[in-house]
mmCIF file of C-alpha atoms and ligand atoms in Angstrom:
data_model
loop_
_atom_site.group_PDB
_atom_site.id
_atom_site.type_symbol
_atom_site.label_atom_id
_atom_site.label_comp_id
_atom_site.label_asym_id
_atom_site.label_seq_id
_atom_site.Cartn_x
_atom_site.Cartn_y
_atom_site.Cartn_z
ATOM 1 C CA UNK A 1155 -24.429 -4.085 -57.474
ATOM 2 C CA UNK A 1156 -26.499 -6.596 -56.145
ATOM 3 C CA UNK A 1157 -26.393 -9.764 -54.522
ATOM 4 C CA UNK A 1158 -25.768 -12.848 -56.698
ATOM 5 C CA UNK A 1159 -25.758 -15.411 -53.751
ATOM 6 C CA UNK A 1160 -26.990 -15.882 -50.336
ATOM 7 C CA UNK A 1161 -24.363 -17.099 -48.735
ATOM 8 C CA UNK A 1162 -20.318 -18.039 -49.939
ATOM 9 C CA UNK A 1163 -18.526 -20.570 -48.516
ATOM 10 C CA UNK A 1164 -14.502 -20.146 -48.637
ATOM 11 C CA UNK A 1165 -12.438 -23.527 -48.646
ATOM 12 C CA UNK A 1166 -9.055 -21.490 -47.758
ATOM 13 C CA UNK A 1167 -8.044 -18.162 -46.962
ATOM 14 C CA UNK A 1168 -5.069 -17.137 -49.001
ATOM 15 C CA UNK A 1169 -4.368 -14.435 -51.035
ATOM 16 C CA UNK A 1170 -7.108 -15.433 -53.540
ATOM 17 C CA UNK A 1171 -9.901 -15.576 -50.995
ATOM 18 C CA UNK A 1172 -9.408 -12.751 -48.769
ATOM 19 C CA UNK A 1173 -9.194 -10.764 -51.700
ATOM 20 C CA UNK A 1174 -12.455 -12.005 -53.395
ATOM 21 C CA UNK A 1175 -13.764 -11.386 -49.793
ATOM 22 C CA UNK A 1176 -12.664 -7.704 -49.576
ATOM 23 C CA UNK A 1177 -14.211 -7.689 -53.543
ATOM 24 C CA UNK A 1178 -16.952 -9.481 -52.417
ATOM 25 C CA UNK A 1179 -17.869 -7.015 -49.773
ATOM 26 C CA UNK A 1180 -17.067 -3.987 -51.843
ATOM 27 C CA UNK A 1181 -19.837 -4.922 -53.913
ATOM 28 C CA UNK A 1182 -22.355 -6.150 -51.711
ATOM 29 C CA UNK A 1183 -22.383 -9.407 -53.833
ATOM 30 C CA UNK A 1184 -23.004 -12.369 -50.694
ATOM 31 C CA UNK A 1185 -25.783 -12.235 -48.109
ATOM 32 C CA UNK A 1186 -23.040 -13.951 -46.024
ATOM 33 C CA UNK A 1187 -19.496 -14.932 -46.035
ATOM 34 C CA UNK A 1188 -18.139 -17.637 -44.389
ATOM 35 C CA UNK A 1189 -14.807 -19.181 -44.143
ATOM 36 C CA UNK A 1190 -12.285 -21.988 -43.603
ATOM 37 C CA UNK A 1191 -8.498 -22.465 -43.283
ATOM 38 C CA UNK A 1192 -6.716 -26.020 -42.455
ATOM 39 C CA UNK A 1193 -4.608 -24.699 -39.825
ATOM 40 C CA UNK A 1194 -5.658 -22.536 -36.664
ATOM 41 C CA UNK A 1195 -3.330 -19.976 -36.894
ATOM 42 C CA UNK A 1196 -5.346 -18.937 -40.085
ATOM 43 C CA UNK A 1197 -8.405 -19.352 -38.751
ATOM 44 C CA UNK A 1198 -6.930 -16.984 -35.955
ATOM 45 C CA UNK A 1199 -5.514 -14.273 -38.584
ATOM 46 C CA UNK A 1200 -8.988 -14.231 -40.563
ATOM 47 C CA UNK A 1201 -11.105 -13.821 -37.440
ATOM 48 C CA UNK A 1202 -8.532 -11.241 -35.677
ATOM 49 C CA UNK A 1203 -9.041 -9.243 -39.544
ATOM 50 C CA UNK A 1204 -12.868 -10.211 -39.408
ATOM 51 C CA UNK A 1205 -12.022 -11.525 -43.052
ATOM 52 C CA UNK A 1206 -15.287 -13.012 -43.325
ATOM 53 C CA UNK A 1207 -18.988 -13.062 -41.479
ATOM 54 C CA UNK A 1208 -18.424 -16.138 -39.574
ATOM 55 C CA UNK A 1209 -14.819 -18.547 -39.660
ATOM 56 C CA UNK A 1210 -15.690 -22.276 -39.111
ATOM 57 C CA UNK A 1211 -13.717 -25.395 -38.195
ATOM 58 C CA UNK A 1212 -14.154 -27.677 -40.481
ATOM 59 C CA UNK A 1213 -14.673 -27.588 -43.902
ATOM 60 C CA UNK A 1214 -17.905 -29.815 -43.647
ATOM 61 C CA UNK A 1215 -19.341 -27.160 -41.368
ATOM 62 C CA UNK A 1216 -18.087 -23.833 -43.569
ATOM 63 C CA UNK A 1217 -20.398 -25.457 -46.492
ATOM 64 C CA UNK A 1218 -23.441 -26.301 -44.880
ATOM 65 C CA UNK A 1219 -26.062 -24.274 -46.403
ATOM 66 C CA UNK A 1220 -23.930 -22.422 -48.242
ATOM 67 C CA UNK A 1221 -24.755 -21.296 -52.042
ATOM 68 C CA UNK A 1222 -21.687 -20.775 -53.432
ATOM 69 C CA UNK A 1223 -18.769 -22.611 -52.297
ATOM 70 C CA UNK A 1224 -15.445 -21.800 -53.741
ATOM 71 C CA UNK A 1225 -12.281 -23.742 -53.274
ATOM 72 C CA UNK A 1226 -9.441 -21.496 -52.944
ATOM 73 C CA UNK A 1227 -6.716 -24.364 -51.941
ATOM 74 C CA UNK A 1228 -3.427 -25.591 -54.152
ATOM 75 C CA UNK A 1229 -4.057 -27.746 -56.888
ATOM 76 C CA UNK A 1230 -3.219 -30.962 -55.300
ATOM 77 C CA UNK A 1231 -5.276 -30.426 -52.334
ATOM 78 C CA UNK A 1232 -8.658 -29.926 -53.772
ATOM 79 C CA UNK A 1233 -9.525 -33.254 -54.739
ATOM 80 C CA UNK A 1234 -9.333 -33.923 -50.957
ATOM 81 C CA UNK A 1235 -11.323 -31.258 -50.163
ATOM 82 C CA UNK A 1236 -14.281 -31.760 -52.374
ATOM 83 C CA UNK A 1237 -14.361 -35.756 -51.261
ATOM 84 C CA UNK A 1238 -14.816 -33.817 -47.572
ATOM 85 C CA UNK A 1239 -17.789 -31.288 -48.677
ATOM 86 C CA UNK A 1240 -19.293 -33.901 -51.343
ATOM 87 C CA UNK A 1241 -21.443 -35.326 -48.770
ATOM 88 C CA UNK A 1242 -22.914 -32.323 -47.553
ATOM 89 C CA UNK A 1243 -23.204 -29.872 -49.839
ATOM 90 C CA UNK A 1244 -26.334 -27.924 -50.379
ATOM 91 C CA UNK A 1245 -28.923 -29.269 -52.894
ATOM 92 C CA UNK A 1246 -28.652 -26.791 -55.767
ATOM 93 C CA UNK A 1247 -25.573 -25.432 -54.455
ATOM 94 C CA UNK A 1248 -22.322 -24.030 -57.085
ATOM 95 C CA UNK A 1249 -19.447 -25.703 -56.147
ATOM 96 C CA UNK A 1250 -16.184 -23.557 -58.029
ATOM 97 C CA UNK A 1251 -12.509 -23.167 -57.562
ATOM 98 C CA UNK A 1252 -9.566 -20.650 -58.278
ATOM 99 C CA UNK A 1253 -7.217 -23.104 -59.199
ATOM 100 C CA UNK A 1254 -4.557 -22.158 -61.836
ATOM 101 C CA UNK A 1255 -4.728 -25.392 -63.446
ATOM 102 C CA UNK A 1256 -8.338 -26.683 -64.684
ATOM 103 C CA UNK A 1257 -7.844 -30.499 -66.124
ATOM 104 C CA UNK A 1258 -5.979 -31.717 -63.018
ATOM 105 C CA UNK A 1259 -8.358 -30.019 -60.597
ATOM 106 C CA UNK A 1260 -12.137 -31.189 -62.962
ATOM 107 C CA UNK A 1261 -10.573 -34.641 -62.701
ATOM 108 C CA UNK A 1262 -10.223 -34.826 -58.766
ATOM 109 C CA UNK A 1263 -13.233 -32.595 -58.262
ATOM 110 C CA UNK A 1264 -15.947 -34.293 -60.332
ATOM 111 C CA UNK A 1265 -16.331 -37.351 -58.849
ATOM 112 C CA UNK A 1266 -17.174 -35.822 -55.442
ATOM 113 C CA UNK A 1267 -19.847 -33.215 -56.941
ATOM 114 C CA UNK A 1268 -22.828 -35.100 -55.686
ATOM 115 C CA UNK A 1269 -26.366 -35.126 -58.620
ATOM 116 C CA UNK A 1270 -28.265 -31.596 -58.094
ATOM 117 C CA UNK A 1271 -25.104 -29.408 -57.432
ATOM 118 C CA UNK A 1272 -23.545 -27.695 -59.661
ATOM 119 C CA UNK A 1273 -19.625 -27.454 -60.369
ATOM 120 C CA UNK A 1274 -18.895 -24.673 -62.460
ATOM 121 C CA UNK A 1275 -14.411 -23.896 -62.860
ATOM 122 C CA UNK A 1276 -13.047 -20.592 -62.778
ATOM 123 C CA UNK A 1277 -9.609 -19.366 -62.794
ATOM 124 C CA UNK A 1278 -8.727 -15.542 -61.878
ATOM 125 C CA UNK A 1279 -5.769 -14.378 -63.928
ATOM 126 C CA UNK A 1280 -4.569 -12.147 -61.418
ATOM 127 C CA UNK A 1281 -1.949 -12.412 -58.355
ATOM 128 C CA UNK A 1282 0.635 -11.364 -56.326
ATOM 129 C CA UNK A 1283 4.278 -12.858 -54.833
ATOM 130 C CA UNK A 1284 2.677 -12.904 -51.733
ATOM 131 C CA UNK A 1285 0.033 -15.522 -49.392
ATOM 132 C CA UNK A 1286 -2.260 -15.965 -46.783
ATOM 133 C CA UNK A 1287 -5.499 -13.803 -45.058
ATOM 134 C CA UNK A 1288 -3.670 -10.638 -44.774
ATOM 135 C CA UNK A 1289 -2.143 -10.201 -48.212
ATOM 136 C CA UNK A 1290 -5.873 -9.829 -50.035
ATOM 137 C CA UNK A 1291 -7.115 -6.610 -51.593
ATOM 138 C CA UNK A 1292 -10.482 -5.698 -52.677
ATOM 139 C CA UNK A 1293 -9.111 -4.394 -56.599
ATOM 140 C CA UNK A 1294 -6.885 -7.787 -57.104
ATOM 141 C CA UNK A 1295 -8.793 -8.898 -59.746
ATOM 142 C CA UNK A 1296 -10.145 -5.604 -61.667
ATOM 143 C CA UNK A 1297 -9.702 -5.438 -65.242
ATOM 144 C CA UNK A 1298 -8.007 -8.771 -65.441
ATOM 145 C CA UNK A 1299 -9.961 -11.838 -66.440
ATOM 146 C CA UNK A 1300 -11.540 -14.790 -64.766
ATOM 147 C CA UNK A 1301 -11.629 -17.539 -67.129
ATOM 148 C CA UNK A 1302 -15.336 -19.482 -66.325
ATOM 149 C CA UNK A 1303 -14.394 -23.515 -67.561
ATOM 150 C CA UNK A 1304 -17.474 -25.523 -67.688
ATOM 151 C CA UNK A 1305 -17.865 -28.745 -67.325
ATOM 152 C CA UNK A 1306 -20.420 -31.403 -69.776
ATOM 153 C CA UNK A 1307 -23.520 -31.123 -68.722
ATOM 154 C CA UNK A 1308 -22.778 -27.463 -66.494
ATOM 155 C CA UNK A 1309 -26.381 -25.854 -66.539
ATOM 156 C CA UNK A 1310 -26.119 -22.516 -68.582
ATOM 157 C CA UNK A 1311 -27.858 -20.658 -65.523
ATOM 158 C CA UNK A 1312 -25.078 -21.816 -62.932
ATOM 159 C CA UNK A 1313 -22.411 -20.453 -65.111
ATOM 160 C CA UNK A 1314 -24.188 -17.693 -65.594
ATOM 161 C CA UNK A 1315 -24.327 -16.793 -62.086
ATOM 162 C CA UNK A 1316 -20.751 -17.431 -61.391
ATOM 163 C CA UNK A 1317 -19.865 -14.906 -64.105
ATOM 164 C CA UNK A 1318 -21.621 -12.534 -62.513
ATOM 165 C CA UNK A 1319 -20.252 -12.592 -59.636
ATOM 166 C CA UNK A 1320 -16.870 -12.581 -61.164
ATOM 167 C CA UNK A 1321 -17.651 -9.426 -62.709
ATOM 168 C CA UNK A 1322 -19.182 -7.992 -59.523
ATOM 169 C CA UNK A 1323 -16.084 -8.616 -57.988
ATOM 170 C CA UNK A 1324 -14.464 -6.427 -60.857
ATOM 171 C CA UNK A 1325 -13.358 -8.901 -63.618
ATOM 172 C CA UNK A 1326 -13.890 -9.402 -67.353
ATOM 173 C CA UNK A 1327 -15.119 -12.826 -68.001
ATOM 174 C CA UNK A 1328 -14.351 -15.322 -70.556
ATOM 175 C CA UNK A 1329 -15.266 -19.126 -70.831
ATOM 176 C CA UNK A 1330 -12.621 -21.605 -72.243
ATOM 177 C CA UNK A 1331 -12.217 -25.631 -72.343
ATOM 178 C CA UNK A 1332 -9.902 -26.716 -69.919
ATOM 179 C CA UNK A 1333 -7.154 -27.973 -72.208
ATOM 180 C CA UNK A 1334 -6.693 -24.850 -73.976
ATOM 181 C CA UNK A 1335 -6.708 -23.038 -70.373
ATOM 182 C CA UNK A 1336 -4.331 -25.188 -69.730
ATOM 183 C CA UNK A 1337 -1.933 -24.332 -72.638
ATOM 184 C CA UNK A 1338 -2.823 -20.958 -72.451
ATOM 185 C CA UNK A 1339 -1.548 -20.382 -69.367
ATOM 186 C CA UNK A 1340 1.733 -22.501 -69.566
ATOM 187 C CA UNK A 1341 2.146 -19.812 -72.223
ATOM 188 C CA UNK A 1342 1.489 -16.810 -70.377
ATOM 189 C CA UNK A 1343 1.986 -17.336 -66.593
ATOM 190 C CA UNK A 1344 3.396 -21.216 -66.082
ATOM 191 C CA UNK A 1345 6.538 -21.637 -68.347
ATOM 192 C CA UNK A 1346 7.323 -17.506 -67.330
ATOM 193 C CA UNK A 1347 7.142 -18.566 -64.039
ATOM 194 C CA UNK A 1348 9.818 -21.437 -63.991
ATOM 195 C CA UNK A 1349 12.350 -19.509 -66.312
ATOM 196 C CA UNK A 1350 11.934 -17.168 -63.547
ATOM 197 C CA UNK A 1351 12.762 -19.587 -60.852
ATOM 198 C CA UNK A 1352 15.384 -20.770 -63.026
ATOM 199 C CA UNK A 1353 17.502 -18.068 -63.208
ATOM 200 C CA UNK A 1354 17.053 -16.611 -59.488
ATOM 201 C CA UNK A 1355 18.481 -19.994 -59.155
ATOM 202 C CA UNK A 1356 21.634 -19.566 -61.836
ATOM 203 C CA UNK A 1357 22.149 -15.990 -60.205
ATOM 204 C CA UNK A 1358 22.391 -17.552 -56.937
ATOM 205 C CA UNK A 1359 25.167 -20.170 -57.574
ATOM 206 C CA UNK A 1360 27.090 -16.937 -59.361
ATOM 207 C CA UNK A 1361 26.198 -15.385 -56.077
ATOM 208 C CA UNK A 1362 28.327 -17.796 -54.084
ATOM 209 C CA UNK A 1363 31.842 -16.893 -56.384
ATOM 210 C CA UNK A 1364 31.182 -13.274 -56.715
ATOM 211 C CA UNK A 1365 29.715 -12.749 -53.037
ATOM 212 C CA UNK A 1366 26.592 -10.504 -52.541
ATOM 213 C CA UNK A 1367 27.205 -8.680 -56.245
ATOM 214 C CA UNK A 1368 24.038 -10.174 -57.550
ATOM 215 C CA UNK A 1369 22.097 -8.843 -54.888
ATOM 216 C CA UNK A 1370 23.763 -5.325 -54.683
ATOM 217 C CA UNK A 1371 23.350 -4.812 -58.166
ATOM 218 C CA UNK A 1372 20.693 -6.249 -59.180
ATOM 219 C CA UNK A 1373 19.255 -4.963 -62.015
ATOM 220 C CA UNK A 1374 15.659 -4.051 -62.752
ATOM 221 C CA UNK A 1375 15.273 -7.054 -64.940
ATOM 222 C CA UNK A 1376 16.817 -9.379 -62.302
ATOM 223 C CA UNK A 1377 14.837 -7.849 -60.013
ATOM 224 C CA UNK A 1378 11.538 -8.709 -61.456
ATOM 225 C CA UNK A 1379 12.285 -12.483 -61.953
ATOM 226 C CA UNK A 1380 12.920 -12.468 -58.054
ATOM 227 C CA UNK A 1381 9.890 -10.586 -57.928
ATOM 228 C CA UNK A 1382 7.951 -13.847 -59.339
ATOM 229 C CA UNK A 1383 10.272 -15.801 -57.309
ATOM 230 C CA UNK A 1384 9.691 -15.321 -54.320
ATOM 231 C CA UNK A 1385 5.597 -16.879 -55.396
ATOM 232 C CA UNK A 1386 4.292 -19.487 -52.913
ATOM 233 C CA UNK A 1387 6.369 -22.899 -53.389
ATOM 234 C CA UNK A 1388 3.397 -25.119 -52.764
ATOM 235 C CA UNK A 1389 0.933 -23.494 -55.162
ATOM 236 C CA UNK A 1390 3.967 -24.037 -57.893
ATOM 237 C CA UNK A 1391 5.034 -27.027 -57.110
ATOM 238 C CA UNK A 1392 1.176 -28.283 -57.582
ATOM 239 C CA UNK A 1393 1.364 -26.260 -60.907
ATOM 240 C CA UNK A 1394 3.925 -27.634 -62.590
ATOM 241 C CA UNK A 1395 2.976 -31.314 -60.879
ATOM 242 C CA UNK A 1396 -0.615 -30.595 -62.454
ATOM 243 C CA UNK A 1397 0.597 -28.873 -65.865
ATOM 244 C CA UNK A 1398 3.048 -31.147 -67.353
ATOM 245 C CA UNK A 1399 2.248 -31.700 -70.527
ATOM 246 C CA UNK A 1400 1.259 -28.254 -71.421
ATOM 247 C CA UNK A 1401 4.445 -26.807 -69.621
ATOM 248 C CA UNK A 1402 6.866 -29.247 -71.254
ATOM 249 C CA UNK A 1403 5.762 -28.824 -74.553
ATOM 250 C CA UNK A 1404 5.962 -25.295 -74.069
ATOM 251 C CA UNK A 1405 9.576 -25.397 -72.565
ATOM 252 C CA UNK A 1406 10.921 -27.635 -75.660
ATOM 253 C CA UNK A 1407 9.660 -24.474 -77.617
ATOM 254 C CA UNK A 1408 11.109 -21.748 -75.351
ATOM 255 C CA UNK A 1409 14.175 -24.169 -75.320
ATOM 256 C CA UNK A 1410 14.239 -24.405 -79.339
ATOM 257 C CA UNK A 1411 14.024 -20.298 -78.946
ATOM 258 C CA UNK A 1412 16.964 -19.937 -76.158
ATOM 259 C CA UNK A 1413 19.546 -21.533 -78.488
ATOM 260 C CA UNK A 1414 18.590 -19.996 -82.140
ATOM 261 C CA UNK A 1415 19.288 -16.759 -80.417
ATOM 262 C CA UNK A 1416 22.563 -18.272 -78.847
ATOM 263 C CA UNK A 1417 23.725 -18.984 -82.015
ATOM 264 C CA UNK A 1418 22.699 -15.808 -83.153
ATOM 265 C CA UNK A 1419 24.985 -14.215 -80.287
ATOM 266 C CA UNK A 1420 27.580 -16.523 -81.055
ATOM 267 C CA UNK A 1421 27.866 -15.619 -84.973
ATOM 268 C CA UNK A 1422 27.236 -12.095 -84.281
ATOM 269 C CA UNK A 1423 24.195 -11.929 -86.183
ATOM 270 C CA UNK A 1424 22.983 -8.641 -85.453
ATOM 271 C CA UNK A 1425 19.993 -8.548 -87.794
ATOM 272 C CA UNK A 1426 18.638 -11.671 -85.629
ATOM 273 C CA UNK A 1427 18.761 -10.047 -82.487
ATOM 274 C CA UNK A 1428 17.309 -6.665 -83.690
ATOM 275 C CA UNK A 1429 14.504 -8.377 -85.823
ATOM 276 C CA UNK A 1430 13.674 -10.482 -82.514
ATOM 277 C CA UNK A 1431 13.209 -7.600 -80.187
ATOM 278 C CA UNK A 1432 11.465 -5.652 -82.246
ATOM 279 C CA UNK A 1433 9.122 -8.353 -82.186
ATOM 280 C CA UNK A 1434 9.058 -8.890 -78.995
ATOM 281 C CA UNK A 1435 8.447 -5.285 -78.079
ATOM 282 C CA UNK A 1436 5.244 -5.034 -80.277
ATOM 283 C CA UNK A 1437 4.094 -7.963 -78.058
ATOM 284 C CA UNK A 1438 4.343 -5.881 -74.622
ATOM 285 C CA UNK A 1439 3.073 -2.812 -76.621
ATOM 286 C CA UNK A 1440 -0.144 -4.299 -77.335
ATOM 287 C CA UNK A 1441 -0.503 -5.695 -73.701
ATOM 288 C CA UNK A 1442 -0.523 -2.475 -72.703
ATOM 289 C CA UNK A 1443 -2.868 -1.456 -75.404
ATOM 290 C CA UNK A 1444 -5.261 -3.969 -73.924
ATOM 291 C CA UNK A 1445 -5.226 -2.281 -70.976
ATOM 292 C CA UNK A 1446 -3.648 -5.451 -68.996
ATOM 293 C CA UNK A 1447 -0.551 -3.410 -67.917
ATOM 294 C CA UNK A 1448 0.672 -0.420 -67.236
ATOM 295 C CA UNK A 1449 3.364 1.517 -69.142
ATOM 296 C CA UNK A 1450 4.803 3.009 -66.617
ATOM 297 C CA UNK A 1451 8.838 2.667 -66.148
ATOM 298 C CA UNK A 1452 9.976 0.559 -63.917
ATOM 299 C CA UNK A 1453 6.923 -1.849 -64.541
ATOM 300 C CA UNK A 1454 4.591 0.522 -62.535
ATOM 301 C CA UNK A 1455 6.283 -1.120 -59.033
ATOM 302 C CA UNK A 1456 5.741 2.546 -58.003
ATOM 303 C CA UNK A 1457 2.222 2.737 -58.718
ATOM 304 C CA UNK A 1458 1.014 -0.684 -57.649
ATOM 305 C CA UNK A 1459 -1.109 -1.723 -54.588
ATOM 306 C CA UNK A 1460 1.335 -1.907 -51.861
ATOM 307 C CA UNK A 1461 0.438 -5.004 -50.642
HETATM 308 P P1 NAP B 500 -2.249 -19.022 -50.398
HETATM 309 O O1 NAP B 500 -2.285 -17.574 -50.125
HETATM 310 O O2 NAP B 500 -0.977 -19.769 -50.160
HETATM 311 O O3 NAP B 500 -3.432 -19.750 -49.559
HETATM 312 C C1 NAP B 500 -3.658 -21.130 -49.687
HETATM 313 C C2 NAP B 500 -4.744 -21.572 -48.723
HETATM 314 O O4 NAP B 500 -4.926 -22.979 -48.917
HETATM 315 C C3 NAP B 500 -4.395 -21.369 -47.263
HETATM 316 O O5 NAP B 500 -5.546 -21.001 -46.535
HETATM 317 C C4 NAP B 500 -3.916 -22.752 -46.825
HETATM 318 O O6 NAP B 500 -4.220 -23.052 -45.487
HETATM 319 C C5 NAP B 500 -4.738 -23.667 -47.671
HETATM 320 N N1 NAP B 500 -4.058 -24.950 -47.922
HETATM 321 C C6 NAP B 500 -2.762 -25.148 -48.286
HETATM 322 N N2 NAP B 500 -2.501 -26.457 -48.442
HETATM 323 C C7 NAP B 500 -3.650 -27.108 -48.124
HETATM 324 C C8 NAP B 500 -4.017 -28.470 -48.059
HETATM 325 N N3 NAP B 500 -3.129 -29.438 -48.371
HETATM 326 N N4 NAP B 500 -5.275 -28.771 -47.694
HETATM 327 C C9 NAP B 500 -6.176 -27.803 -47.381
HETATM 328 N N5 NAP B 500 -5.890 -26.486 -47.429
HETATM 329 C C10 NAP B 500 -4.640 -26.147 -47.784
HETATM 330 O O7 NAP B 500 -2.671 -19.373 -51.891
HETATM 331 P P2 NAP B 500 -3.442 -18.512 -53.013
HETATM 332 O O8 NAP B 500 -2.431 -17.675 -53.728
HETATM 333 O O9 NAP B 500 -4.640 -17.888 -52.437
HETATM 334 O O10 NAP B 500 -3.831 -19.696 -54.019
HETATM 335 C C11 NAP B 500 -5.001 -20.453 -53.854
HETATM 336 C C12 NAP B 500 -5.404 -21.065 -55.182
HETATM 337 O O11 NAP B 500 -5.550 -20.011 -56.129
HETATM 338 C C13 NAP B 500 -4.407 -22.040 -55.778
HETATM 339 O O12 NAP B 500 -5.094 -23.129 -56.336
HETATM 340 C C14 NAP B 500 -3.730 -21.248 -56.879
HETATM 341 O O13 NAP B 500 -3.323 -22.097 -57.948
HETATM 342 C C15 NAP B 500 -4.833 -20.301 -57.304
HETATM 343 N N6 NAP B 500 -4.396 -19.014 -57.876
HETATM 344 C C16 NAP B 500 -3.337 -18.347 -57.324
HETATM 345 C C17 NAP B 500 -2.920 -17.148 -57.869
HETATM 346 C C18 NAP B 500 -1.731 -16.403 -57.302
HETATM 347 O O14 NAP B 500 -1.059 -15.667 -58.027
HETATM 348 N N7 NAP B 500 -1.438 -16.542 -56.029
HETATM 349 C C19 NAP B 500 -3.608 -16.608 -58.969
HETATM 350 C C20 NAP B 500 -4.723 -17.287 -59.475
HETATM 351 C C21 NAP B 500 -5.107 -18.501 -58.922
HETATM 352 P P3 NAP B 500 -3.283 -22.608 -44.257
HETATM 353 O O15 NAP B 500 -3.178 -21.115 -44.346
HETATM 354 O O16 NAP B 500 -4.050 -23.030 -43.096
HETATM 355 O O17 NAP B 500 -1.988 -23.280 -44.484
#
């Protein structure tokens, strides 16, 4: 592979830029990488690692002359960040971001994006539970997608280059608007993620009448929704905060769902049931098919990274 920019500024140093760092590397795709975190102790981690080529201390400084700058920070925190880089970004410079919500985050981004640089959206459908420099890997994000959402006005040629380097780094790329991303992924990754949450949370007041049951015997299913859990509360919190109308409308669906197959439970309608999961199972089946899971039992937890 060959390099698509010169050099990459990182705004953050979580899970989603050390691993696009280790990707980055893997593939030869920067000239340089350099990096910033808001607090010292992960400025500390990423240079004790060597993360990236050079760790700076201020944001300002990270994306001076940079090419590419990426902003790997929560949702709620990039508009602050980009009003800090505005005024000295690079003429001609890509300005992008990871966030998992795109409206929110082209709203308080925009308007910092100084004439002559270019601010091109991505989100990389990909993750783990866990956070910060050391939990990146270098094959986090191959096979899955990075969605590319332009802007009005983004120049072809920018976007163009920002898919590359998303599929240097291992990725399939597709483009979207940023309200359908945005319903999109309350479908697949937001609403999942607070029914999740929600019932770690009902197991855990049963927890306090039947002692440490839950947690003894917890179940593979259980197991997975404290699996998703255990996710970083800030970047969900910012989600949800940043997603609302697409995640509400979703959960008055999933609500609508929940009690058609309580009453089906409750009248002992069999058929219901049966006819739903079969359904349902044809779903997973063909998310295997497109090669975005694995079939292996257990959810593959014995054949994924270990990190
Ligand atoms: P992470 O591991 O928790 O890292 C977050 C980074 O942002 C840290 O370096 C942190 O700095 C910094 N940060 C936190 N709050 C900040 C603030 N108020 N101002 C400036 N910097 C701040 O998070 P991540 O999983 O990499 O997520 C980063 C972004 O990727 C988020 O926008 C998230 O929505 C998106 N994303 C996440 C996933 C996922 O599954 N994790 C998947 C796709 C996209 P300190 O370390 O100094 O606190």
């Amino acid at each position: 592979m060959t390099q698509v920019y010169g050099r990459v500024a990182l705004i953050g140093l979580g899970l989603i830029a050390s691993s696009m760092c280790h990707a980055m590397r893997r593939a030869g795709l920067a000239g340089e990488i350099v990096g910033y975190a808001r607090s010292e102790e992960t400025r500390d981690i990423a240079g004790e690692i060597g993360l990236c080529d050079r760790i700076c201390d201020s944001a300002a400084e990270a994306v001076e002359g940079a090419d590419l700058v990426v902003l790997c920070v929560p949702v709620g925190a990039m508009g602050a960040v980009a009003a800090e880089i505005g005024p000295v970004l690079k003429p001609g410079a890509t300005v992008s971001d990871v966030g998992s919500v795109k409206r929110t985050v082209i709203d308080a981004v925009a308007p910092h994006i100084p004439a002559g640089v270019h601010f091109i959206p991505a989100h990389p459908l990909a993750g783990t539970e866990h956070s910060g420099p050391r939990s990146g890997f270098a094959e986090l994000f191959d096979n899955r997608f990075c969605i590319i959402v332009p802007v009005e006005g983004s120049d072809r040629e920018a976007v163009d280059r920002v898919a590359d380097l998303w599929r240097g780094i291992g990725s399939n790329v597709d483009e979207m608007d940023p309200d359908h991303h945005d319903l999109v992924l309350a479908v697949t990754s937001h609403t999942p993620h607070l029914i999740a949450y929600t019932m770690v949370g009902v197991a855990d007041d049963l927890s306090r009448v039947t002692d440490s049951e839950v947690i003894k015997y917890s179940a593979a299913g259980f197991r997975d929704f404290t699996r998703i859990a255990a996710s970083d509360p800030t970047m969900w919190r910012d989600v949800f905060l940043n997603n609302k109308e697409a995640t509400l409308e979703i959960l008055g669906r999933f609500t609508e769902e929940l009690f058609a197959l309580q009453r089906a439970i409750r009248q002992g309608d069999g058929d219901h049931l049966f006819d739903y999961f079969t359904h349902t199972r044809a779903i997973r089946r063909s998310i295997v098919e497109a090669g975005q899971d694995t079939d292996a039992p257990d959810f593959g937890r014995n054949t994924a990274p270990s990190k």
